XYZ file of C-alpha atoms in Angstrom:
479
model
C 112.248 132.578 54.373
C 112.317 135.690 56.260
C 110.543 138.858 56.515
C 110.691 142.536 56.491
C 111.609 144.722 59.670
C 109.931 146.936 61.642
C 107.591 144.388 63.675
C 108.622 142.995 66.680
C 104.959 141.853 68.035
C 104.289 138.316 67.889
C 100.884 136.567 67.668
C 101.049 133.249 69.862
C 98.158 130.646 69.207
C 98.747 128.084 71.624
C 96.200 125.629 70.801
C 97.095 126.065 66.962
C 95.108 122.710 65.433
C 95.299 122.996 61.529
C 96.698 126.989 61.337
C 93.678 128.912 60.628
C 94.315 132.000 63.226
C 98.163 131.982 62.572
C 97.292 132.293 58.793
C 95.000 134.834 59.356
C 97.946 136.385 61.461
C 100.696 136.205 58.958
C 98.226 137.251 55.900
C 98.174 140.634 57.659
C 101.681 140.839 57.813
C 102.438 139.732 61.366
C 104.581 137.678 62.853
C 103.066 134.185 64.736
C 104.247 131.086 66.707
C 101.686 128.390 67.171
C 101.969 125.249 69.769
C 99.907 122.413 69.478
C 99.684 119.136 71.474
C 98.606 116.650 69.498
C 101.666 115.451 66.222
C 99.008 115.235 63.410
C 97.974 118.655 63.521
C 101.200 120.344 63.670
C 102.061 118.332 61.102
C 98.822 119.431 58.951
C 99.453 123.254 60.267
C 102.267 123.223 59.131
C 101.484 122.071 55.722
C 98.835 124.076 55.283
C 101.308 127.642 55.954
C 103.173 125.869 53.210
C 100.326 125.571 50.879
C 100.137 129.719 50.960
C 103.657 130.408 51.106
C 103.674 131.041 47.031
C 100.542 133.629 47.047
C 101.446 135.663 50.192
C 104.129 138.075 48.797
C 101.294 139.545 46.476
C 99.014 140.319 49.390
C 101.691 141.380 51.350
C 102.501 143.826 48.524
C 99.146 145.210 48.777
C 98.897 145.180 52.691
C 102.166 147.627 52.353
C 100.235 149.651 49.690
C 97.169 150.110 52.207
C 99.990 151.368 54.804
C 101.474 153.875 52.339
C 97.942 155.338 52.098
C 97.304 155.534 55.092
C 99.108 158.082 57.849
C 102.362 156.885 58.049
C 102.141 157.264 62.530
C 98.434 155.819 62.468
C 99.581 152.971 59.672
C 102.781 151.989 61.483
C 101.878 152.778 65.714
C 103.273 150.220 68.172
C 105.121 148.832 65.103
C 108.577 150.062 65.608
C 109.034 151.567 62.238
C 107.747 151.544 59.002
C 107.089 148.128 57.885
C 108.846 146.868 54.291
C 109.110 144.007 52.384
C 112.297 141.368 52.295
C 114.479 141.808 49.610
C 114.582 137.893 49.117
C 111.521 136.594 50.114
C 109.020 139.451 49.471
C 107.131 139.011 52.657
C 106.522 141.336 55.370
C 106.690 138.731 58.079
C 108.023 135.103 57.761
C 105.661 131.962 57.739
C 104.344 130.816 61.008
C 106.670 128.899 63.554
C 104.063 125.751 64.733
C 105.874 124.033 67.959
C 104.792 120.834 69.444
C 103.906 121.743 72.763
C 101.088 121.357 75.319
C 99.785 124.995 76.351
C 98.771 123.674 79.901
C 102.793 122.986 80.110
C 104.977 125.551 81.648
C 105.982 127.546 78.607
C 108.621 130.315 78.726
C 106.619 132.090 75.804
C 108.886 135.302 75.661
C 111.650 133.036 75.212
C 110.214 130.985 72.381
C 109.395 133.521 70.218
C 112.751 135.225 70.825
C 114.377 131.856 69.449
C 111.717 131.228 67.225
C 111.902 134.904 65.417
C 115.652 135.065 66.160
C 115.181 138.673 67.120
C 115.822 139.999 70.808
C 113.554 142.688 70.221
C 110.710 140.266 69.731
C 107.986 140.268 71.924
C 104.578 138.510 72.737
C 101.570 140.898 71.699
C 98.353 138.696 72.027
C 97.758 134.987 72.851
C 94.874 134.370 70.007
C 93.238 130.528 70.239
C 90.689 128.877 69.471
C 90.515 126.403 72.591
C 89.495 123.170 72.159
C 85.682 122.344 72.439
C 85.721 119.285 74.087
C 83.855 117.677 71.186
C 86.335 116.022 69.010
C 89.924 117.182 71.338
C 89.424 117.403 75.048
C 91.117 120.380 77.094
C 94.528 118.549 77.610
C 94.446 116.448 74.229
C 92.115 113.434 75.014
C 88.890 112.493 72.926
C 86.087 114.548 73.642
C 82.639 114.086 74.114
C 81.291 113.848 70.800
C 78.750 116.108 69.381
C 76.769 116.485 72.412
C 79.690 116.618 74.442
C 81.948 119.695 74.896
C 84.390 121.616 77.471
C 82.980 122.816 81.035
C 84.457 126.163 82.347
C 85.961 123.984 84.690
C 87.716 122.244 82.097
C 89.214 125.202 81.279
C 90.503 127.009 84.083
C 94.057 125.190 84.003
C 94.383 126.081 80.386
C 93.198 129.350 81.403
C 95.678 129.788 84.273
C 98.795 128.786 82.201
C 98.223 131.536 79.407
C 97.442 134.758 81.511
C 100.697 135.769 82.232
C 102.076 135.305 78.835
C 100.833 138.523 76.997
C 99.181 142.042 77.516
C 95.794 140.719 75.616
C 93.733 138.084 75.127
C 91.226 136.422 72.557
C 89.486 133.277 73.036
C 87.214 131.270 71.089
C 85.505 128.622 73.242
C 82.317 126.211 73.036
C 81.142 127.655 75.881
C 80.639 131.032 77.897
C 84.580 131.571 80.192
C 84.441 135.359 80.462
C 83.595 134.026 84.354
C 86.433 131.585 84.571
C 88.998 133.891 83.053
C 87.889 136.587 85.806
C 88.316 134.321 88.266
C 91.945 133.262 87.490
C 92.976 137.234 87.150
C 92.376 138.508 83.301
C 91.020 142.011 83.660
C 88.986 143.753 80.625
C 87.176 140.745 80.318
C 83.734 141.138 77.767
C 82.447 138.352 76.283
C 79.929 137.667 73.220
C 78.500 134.806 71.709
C 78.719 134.301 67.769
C 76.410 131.672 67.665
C 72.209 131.844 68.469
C 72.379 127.781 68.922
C 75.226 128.773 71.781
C 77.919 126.583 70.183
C 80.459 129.596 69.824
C 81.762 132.194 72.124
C 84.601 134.568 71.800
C 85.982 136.133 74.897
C 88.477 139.536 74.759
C 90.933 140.383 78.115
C 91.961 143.299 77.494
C 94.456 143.470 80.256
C 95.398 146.158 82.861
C 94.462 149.244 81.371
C 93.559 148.160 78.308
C 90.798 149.401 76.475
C 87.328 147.246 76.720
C 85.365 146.917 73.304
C 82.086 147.384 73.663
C 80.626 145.602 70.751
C 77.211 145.658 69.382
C 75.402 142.157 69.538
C 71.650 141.291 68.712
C 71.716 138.848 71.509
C 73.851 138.235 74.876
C 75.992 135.632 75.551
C 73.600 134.242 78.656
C 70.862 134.125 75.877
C 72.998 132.068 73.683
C 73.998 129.721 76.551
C 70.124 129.209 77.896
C 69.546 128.378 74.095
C 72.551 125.446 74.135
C 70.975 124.361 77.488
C 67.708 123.829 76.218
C 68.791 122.817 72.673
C 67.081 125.880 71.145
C 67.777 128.705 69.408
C 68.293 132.575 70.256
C 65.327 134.934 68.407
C 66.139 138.220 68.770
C 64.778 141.733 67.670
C 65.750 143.283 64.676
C 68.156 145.733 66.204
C 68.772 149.234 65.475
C 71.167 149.244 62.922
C 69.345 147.221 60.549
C 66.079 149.140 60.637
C 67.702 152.473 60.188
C 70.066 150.817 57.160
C 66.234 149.772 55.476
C 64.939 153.466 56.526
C 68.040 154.697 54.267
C 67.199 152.228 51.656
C 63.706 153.094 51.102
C 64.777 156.923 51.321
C 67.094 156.410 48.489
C 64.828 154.352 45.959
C 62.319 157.301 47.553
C 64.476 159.814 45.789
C 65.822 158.331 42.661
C 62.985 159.202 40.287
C 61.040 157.135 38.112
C 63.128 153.182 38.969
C 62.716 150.829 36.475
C 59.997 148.324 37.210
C 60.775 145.351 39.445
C 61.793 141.827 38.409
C 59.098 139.758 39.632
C 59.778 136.114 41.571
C 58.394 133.765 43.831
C 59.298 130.627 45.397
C 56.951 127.967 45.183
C 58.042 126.088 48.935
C 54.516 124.002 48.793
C 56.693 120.363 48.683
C 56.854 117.995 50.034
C 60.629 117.477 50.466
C 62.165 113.848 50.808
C 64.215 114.181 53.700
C 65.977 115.863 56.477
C 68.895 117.230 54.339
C 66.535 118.167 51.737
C 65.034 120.391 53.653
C 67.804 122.305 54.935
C 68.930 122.685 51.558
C 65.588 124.287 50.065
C 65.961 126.821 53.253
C 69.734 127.513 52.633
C 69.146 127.868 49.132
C 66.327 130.323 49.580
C 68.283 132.600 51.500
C 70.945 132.755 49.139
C 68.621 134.066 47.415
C 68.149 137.323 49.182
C 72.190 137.976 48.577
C 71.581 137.576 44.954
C 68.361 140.210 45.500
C 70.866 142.475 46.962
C 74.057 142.091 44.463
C 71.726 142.691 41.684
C 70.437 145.611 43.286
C 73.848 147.292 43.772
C 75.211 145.994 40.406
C 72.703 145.964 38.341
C 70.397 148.416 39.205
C 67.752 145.775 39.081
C 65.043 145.663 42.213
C 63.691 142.127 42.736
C 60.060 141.595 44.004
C 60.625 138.733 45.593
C 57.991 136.097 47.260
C 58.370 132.913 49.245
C 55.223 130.735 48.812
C 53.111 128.457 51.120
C 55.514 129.643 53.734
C 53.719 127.828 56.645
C 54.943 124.329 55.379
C 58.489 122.476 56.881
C 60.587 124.834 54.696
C 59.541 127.933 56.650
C 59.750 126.045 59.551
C 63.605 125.378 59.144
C 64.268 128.334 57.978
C 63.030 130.721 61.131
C 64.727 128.161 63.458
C 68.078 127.502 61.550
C 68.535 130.427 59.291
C 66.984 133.706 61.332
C 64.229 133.822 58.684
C 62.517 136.105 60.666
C 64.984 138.615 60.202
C 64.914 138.489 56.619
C 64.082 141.774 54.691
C 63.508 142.579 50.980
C 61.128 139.580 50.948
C 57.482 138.545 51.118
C 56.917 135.577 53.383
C 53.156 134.456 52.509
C 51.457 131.414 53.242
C 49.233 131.090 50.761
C 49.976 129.028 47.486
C 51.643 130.713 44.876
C 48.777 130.603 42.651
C 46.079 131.905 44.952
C 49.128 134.729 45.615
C 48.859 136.031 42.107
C 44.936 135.105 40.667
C 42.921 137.910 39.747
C 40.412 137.100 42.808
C 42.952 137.785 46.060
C 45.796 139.241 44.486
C 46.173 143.126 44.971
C 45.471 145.466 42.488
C 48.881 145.479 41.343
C 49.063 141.788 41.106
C 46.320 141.081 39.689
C 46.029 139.187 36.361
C 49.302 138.659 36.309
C 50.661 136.423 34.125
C 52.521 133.695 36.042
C 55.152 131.522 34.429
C 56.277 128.218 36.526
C 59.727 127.639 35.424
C 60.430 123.951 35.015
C 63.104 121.482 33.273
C 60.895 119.557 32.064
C 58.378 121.912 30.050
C 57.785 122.350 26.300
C 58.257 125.867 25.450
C 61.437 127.833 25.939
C 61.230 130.899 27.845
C 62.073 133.566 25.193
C 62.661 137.265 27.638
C 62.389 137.808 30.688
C 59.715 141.245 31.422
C 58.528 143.181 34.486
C 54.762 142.152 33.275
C 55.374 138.689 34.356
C 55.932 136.859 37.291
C 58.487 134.095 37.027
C 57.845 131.113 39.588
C 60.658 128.893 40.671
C 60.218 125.384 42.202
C 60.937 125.469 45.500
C 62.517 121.152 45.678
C 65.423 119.631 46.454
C 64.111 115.741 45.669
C 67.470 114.195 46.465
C 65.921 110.733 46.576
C 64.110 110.554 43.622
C 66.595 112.647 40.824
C 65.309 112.746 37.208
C 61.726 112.807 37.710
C 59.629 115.325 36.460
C 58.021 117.589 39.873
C 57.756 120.838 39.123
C 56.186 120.188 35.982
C 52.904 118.393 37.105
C 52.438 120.795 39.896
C 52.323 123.831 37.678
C 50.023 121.846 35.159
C 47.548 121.002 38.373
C 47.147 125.191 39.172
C 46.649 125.680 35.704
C 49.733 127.663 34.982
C 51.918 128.322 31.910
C 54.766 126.707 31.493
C 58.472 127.484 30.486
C 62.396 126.080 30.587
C 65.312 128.310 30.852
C 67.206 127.890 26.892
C 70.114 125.983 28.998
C 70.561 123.542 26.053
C 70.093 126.239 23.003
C 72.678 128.517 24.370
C 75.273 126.263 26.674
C 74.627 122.988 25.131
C 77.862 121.169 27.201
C 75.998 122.396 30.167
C 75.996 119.032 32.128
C 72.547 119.597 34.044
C 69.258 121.488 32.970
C 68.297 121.720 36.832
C 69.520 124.697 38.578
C 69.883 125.501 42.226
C 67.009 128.051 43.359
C 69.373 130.695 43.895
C 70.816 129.932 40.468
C 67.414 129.968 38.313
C 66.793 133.502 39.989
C 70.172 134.625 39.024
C 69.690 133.858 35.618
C 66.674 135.611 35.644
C 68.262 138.813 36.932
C 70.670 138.798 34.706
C 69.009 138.511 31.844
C 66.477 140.926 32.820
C 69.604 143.346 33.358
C 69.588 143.265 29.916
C 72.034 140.961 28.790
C 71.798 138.328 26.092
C 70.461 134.019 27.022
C 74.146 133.241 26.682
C 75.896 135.696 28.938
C 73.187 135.754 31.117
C 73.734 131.991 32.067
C 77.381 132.329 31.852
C 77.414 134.704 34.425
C 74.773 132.727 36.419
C 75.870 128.997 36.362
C 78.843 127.638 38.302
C 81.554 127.067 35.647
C 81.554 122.986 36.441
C 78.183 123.275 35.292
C 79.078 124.688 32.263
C 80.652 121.973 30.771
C 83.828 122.812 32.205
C 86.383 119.786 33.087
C 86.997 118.662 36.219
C 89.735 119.876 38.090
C 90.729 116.237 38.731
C 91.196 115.072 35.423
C 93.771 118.178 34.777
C 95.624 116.992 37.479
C 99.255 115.000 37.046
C 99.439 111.153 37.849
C 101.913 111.991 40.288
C 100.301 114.998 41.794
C 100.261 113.711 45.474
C 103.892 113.155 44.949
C 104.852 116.514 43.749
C 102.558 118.103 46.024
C 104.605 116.566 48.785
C 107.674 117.690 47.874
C 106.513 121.466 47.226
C 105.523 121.494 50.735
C 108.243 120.251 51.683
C 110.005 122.374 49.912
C 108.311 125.268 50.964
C 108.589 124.858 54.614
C 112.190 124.516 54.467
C 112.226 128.108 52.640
């Protein structure tokens, strides 16, 4: 299929693998040729444009919509025109062209996408890859190294070479720091940052001759990131600037809003012992999804969420600081002192104290019949993988001495096909309900809709669905 005029600028990705940057290319309306070495991933890139071929006209629709808003010399600069939509296809640019070609090859890129676009006019804008990292696909196609392994700077400098002359900018992804290499082969407007604090991922920008050089706001450099890789740590950084002024605002605004509506109430019991590895990583993952559920209720429901991780000193915390930047988290209470010694009437403050505590499990008796701002609402912090359908959370509330309570899963979704929640999920229940709404909306809105009862996606499917997914790629690539 085709696509509209007006855009002559081509996006080359050289190093292509499944498609991801030259969908993210075409999805904003431009055109893109991608090369890649190795037969099973062109194959799978190309199958994969296919797959999005039916759903792109629509966001193409709306990318045009955004340019009508916009100034039409800002929305349109460097553009050649004013971009519109084929009559036939609907598109704004035509699916991605994926080549089989090795990028350390002599390539006549102007050329190709010439052919490739069948316009004259076309021209190469940016060479955007993501190089290989040497851990699964060596630099020049071989295996690589493995997880431990990975591509030198050395490595890289052919690859390096063969791309400069090819287009005015420059953006690399790479698994390790080349912002030295690429200077030393001739890119100019070369910065560098690092997107990971392990030092797994770096993206480096040439801006060419004249170009202009981002200067982009990181928390942490790329030679921090690299020392962290070389001594299998992890970069901790400052909180910087941007965040501390963004809670200043926050606390000037709930500051200024009168009288707010007391606080839902939570804490995370993370006293476990958890069975394993993966367990543990989950519990941490899962706890700081719940600070984005803290914030979405916040902004959506008006609802403020006093919100405390327990016995935070124990293998959870642990994990969290080093994997998840735990130390960086705001609009919670990190203590490490047992939730119930948190909350009794002898060390809790004066606004906590007496509280009534509820440990949500389950496996309790009663129901829990509202959800108030006089109560605080404890969540088991376990992920016990190895030992599914026995009772935990239950006998550890019963050995503090607290109350009780299950969340009326079975009175008000009774096809729901599990009564134990996610940690995130529990406390989104809670907020919702709390928001005001009623048991059943509030868990409709809160569990995922397999959970629900809903059927799987697999028994809706055809008998011959590999089949006729076949031929509507096939189909679609040929459009």
């Amino acid at each position: 299929g085709g696509g509209g005029g007006g855009d002559a600028d081509v996006v080359i990705d050289p190093c292509c693998g499944g498609g991801t940057i030259l969908h993210a290319a075409w999805a904003r309306g431009h055109r893109a040729v991608g090369g890649e070495l190795i037969a099973l991933n062109a194959s799978n890139a190309r199958g994969n444009i296919a797959s999005f071929r039916p759903h792109m006209p629509a966001l193409h629709a709306s990318l045009l919509a955004i340019d009508d808003d916009a100034d039409a010399p800002a929305a349109n600069e460097g553009r050649g025109g004013k971009r519109t939509l084929d009559a036939t296809t609907g598109l704004l640019s035509p699916p991605p062209v994926v080549l089989d070609n090795d990028a350390t090859a002599p390539t006549d890129w102007a050329a190709t996408v010439k052919a490739t676009t069948g316009r004259e006019d076309a021209r190469v804008a940016a060479i955007v890859s993501n190089l290989p990292f040497g851990r699964q696909v060596a630099v020049g196609g071989g295996p690589g190294g493995g997880k431990r392994g990975g591509a030198t700077d050395d490595e890289y400098a052919p690859l390096l070479r063969a791309l400069r002359d090819h287009a005015p900018r420059h953006v690399f992804l790479s698994g390790v720091p080349i912002a030295a290499a690429m200077r030393e082969v001739g890119y100019e407007g070369v910065v560098e940052i690092a997107l990971c604090r392990r030092g797994r991922t770096f993206m480096t920008v040439a801006a060419g001759a004249g170009g202009v050089v981002p200067t982009p706001s990181t928390a942490f450099s790329a030679r921090e990131a690299a020392r962290a890789k070389a001594e299998d740590g992890y970069v901790h950084a400052a909180t910087p600037d941007w965040v501390a002024e963004a809670e200043e605002e926050e606390e000037c605004a709930a500051a200024s809003g009168g009288t707010p509506r007391p606080p839902l109430r939570v804490a995370i019991d993370a006293s476990y012992e958890q069975d394993s590895q993966r367990a543990i990583r989950s519990v941490a993952k899962q706890l700081s999804e719940c600070l984005g559920v803290t914030r979405k209720t916040n902004k959506a429901m008006d609802v403020t969420v006093d919100l405390t991780f327990a016995s935070w000193d124990g293998t959870v915390g642990a994990h969290a600081v080093e994997h998840f930047n735990a130390e960086r988290w705001v609009g919670v209470r990190r203590d490490a002192r047992k939730v119930e010694d948190i909350f009794s009437s002898a060390s809790a403050s004066s606004a906590s104290a007496g509280t009534d505590l509820v440990y949500l499990s389950p496996d309790a008796e009663d129901v829990l019949e509202d959800v108030d701002a006089d109560t605080v609402y404890v969540i088991g912090g376990i992920v016990d993988l190895a030992a599914r359908g026995t009772a935990t959370s239950l006998p550890r509330a019963r050995a503090a001495g607290m109350r009780t309570a299950r969340l009326p899963i079975r009175e008000h979704l009774p096809r729901c096909t599990s009564q134990i929640l996610n940690i995130d999920t529990a406390l989104k229940v809670l907020c919702e309900k709390y928001a005001g709404k009623e048991w059943t909306d509030a868990l409709e809105a809160a569990l995922p809709a397999r959970q629900q009862g809903e059927r799987p996606a697999r028994f809706n499917r055809p008998l011959n669905a590999n089949k006729e997914g076949e031929e509507a790629i096939a189909s679609a690539s040929l459009e």
